[in-house]
PDB file of C-alpha atoms in Angstrom:
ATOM      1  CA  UNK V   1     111.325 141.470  82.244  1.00 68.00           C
ATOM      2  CA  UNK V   2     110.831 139.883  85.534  1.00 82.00           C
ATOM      3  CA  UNK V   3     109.361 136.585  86.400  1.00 86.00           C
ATOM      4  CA  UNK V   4     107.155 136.456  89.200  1.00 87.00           C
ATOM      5  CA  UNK V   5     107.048 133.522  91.897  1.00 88.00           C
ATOM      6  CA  UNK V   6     103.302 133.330  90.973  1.00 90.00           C
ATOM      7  CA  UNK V   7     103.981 132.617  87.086  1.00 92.00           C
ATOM      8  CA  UNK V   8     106.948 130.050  88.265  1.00 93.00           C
ATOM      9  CA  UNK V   9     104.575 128.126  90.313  1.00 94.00           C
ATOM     10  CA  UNK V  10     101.624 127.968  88.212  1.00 94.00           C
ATOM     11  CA  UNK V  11     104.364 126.766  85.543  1.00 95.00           C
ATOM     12  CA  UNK V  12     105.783 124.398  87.686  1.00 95.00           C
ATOM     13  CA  UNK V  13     102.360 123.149  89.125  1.00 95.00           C
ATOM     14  CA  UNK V  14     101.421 122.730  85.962  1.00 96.00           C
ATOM     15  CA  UNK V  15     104.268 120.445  85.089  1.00 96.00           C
ATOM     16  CA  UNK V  16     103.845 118.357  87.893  1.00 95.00           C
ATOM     17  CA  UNK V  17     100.363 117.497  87.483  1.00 95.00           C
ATOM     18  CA  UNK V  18     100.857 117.159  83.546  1.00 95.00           C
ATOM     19  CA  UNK V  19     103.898 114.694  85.017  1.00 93.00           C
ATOM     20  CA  UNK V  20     102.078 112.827  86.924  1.00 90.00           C
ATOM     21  CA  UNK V  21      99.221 112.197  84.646  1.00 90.00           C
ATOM     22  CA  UNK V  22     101.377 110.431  81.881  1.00 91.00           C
ATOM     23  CA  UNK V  23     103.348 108.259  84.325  1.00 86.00           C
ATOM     24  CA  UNK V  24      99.810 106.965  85.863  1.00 80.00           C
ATOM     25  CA  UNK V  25      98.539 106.682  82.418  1.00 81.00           C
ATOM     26  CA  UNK V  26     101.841 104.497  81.295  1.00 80.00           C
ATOM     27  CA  UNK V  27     101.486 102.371  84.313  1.00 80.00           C
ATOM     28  CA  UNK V  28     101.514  98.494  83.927  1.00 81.00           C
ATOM     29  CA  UNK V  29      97.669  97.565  83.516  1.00 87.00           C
ATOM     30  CA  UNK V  30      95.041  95.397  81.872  1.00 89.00           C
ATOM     31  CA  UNK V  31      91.907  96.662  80.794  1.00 90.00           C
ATOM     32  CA  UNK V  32      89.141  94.143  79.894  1.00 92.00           C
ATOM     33  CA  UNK V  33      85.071  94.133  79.687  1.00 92.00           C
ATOM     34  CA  UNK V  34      83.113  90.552  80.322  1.00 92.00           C
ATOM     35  CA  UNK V  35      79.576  90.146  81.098  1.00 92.00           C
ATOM     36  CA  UNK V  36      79.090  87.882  83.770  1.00 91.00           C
ATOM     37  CA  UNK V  37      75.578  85.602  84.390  1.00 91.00           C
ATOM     38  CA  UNK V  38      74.323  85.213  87.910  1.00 89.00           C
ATOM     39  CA  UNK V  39      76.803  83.876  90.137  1.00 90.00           C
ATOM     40  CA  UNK V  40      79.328  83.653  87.472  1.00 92.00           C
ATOM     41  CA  UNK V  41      83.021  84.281  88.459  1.00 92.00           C
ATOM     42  CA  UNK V  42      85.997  85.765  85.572  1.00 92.00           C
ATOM     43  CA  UNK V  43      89.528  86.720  86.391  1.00 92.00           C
ATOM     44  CA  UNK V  44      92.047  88.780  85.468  1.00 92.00           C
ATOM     45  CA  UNK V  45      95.685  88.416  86.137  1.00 91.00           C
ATOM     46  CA  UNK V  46      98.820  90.812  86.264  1.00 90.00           C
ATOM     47  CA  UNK V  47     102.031  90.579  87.168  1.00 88.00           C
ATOM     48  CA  UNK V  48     102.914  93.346  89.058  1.00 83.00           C
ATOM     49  CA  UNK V  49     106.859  94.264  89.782  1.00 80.00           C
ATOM     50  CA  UNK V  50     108.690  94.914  93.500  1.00 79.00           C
ATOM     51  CA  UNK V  51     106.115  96.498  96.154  1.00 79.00           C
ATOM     52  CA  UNK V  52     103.510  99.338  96.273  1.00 83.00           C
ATOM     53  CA  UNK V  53      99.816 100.397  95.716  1.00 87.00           C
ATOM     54  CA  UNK V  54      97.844  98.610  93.135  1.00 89.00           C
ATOM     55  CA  UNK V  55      94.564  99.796  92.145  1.00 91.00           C
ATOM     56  CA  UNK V  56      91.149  98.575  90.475  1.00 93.00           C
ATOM     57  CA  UNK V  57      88.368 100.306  88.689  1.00 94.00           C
ATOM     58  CA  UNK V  58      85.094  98.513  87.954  1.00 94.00           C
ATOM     59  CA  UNK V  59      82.557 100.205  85.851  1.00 94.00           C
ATOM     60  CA  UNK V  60      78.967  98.757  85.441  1.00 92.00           C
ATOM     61  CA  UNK V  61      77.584 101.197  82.176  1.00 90.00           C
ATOM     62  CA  UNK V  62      74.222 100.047  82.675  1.00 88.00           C
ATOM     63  CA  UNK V  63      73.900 100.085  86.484  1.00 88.00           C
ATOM     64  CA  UNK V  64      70.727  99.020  87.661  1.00 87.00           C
ATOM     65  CA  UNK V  65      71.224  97.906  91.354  1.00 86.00           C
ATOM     66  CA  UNK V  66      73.740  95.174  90.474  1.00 88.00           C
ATOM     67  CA  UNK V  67      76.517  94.353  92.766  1.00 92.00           C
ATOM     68  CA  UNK V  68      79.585  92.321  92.391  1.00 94.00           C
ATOM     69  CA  UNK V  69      82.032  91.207  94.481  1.00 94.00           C
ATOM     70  CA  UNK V  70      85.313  91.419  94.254  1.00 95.00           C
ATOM     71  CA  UNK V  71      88.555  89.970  95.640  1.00 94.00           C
ATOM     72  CA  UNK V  72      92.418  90.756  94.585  1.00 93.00           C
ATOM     73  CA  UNK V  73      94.527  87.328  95.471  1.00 93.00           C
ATOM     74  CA  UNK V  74      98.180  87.112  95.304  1.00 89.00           C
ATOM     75  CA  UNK V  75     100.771  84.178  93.673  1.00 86.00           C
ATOM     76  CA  UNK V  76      99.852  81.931  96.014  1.00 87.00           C
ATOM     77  CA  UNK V  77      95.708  82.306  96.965  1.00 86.00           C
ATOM     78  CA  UNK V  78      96.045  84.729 100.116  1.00 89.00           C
ATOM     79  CA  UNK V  79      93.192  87.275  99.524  1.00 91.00           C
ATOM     80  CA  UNK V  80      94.850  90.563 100.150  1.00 91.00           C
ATOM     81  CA  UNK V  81      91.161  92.433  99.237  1.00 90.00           C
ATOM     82  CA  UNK V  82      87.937  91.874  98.937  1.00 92.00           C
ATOM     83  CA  UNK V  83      85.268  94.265  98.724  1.00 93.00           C
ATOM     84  CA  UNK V  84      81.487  94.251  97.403  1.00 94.00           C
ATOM     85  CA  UNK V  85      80.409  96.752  94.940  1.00 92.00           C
ATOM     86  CA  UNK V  86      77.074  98.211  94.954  1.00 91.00           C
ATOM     87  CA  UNK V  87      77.704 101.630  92.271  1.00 92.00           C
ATOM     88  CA  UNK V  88      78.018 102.234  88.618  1.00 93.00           C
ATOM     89  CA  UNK V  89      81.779 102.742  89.063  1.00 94.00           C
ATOM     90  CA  UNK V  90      84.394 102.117  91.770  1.00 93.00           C
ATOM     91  CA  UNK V  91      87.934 102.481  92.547  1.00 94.00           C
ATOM     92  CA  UNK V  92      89.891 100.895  95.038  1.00 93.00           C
ATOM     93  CA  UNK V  93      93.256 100.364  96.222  1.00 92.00           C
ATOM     94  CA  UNK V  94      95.133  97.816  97.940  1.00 90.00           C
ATOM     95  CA  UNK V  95      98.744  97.056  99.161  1.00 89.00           C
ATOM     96  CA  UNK V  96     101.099  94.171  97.432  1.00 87.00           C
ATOM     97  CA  UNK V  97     104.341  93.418  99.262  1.00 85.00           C
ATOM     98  CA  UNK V  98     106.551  91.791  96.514  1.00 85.00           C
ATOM     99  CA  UNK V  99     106.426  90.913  92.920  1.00 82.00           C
ATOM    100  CA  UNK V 100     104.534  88.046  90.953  1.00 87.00           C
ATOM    101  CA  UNK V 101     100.973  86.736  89.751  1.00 91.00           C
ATOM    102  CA  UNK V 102      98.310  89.084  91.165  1.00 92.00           C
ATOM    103  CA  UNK V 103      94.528  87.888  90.555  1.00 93.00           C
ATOM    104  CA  UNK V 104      91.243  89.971  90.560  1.00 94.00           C
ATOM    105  CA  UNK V 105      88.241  87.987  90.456  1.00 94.00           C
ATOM    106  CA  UNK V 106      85.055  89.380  90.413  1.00 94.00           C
ATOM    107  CA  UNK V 107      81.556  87.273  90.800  1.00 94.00           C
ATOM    108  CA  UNK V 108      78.190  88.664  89.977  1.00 93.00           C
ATOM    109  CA  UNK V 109      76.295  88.441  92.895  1.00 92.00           C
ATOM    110  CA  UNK V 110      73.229  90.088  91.443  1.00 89.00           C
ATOM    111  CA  UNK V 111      69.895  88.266  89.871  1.00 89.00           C
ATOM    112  CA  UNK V 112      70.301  89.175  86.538  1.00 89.00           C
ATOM    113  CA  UNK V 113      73.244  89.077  84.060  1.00 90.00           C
ATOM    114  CA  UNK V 114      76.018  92.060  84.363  1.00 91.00           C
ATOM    115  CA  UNK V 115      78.255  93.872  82.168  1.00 92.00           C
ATOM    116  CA  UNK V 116      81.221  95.050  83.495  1.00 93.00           C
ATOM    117  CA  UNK V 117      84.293  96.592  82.326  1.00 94.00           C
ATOM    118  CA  UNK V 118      87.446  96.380  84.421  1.00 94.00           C
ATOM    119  CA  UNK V 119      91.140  98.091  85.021  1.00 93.00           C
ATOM    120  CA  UNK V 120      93.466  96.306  87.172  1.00 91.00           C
ATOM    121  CA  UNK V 121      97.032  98.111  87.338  1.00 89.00           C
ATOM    122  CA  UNK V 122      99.818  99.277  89.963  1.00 87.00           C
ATOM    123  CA  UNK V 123      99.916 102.978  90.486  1.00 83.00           C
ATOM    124  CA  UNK V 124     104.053 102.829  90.610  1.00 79.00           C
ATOM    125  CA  UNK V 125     103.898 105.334  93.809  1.00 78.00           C
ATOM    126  CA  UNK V 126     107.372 105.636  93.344  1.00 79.00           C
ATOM    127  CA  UNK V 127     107.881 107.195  90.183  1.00 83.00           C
ATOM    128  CA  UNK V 128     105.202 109.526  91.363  1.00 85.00           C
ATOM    129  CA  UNK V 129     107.729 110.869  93.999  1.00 89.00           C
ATOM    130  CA  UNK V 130     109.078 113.187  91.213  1.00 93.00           C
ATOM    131  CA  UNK V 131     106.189 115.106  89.931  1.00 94.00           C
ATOM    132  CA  UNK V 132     104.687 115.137  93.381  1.00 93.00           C
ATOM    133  CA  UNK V 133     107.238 117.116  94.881  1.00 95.00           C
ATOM    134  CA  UNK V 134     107.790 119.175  91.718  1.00 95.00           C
ATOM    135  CA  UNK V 135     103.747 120.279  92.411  1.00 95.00           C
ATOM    136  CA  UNK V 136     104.063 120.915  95.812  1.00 95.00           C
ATOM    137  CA  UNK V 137     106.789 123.502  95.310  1.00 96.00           C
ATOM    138  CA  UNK V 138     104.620 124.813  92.515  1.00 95.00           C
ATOM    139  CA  UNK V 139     101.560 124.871  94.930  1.00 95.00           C
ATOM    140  CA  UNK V 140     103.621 126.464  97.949  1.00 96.00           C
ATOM    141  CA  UNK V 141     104.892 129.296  95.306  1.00 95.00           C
ATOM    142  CA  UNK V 142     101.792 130.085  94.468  1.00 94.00           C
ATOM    143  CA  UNK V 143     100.505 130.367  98.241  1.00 94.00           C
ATOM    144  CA  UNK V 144     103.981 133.134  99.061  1.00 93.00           C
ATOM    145  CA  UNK V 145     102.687 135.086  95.756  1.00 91.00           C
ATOM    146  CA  UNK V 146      99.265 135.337  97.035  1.00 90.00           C
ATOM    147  CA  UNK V 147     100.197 135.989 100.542  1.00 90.00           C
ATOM    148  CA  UNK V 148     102.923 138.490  99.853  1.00 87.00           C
ATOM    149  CA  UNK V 149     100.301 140.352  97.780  1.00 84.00           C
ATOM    150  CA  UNK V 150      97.120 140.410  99.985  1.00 84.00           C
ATOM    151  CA  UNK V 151      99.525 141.187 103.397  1.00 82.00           C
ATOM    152  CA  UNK V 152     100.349 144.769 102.045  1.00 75.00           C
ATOM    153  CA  UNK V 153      96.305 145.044 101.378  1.00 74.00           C
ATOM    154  CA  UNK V 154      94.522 147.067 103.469  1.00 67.00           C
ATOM    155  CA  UNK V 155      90.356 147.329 103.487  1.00 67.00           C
ATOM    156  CA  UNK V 156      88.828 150.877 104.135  1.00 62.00           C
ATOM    157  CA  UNK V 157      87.045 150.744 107.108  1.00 65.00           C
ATOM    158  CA  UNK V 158      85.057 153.527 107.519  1.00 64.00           C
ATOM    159  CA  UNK V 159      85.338 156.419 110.645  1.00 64.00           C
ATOM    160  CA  UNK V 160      83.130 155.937 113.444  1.00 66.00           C
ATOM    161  CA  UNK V 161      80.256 158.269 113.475  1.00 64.00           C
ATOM    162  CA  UNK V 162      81.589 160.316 116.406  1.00 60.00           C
ATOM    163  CA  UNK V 163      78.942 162.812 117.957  1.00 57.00           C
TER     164      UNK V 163
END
């Protein structure tokens, strides 16, 4: 029995994406849901570790034209982002440069009062080096198979009406 490069790359594609979905899911986060009055401010804190990409998703469920605004500060109050948020759900990311006390505030900037629920995490980019490169070998498997089998296909074209 022979394996083919396609079935080794859809395996291995598979594994990589599989891979990469449990180490994002592990990742160091806090989840949390307030509701916030007009003008109201809450904050949540994390300490993320070393360097890299953090990441925050804020989900209105009952989104009815309210906006918030939100800014990520670090340890000691430089605002690294800020961003307003006008949509029932949004994800954004944002660079840290070292370790420590990381602090998402959001404020309701809307008339009426807000519920929200919130993620705040790191995405650990670096433990996603793995998996990533693990898919793309999958991925670029997958593209030889194909290729080597549609290069040796040939379409009937049909003989020019000569008269």
């Amino acid at each position: 029995m022979r394996i083919s490069p396609l079935r080794i790359g859809l395996v291995l594609a598979a594994i990589g994406i599989v891979a990469m979905i449990i180490i994002f899911d592990s990742n160091q986060k806090v989840i949390s849901s307030v509701i916030l009055e007009r003008e109201e401010t809450s904050s949540v804190n994390l300490n993320l570790r070393d360097g890299g990409i953090g990441y925050y998703k804020i989900t209105i469920p009952d989104f009815d034209g309210q906006m918030v605004f939100v800014q990520i500060e670090d340890d000691i109050g430089n605002v690294i982002s800020d961003k307003k948020i006008e949509t029932k759900m949004s994800v954004n990311y944002f660079d840290f440069q070292s370790g420590g006390k990381y602090t998402l505030k959001v404020t309701n900037i809307s008339e009426k009062p807000t519920g929200l629920q919130i993620e705040f995490g790191n995405t650990d980019v670096s433990a996603l080096r793995i998996p990533a490169v693990v898919l793309g070998i999958g991925v670029m498997l997958i593209l030889f198979s194909v290729y080597k089998r549609l290069r040796n296909y040939s379409t009937a074209q049909p003989d020019e009406n000569i008269s």
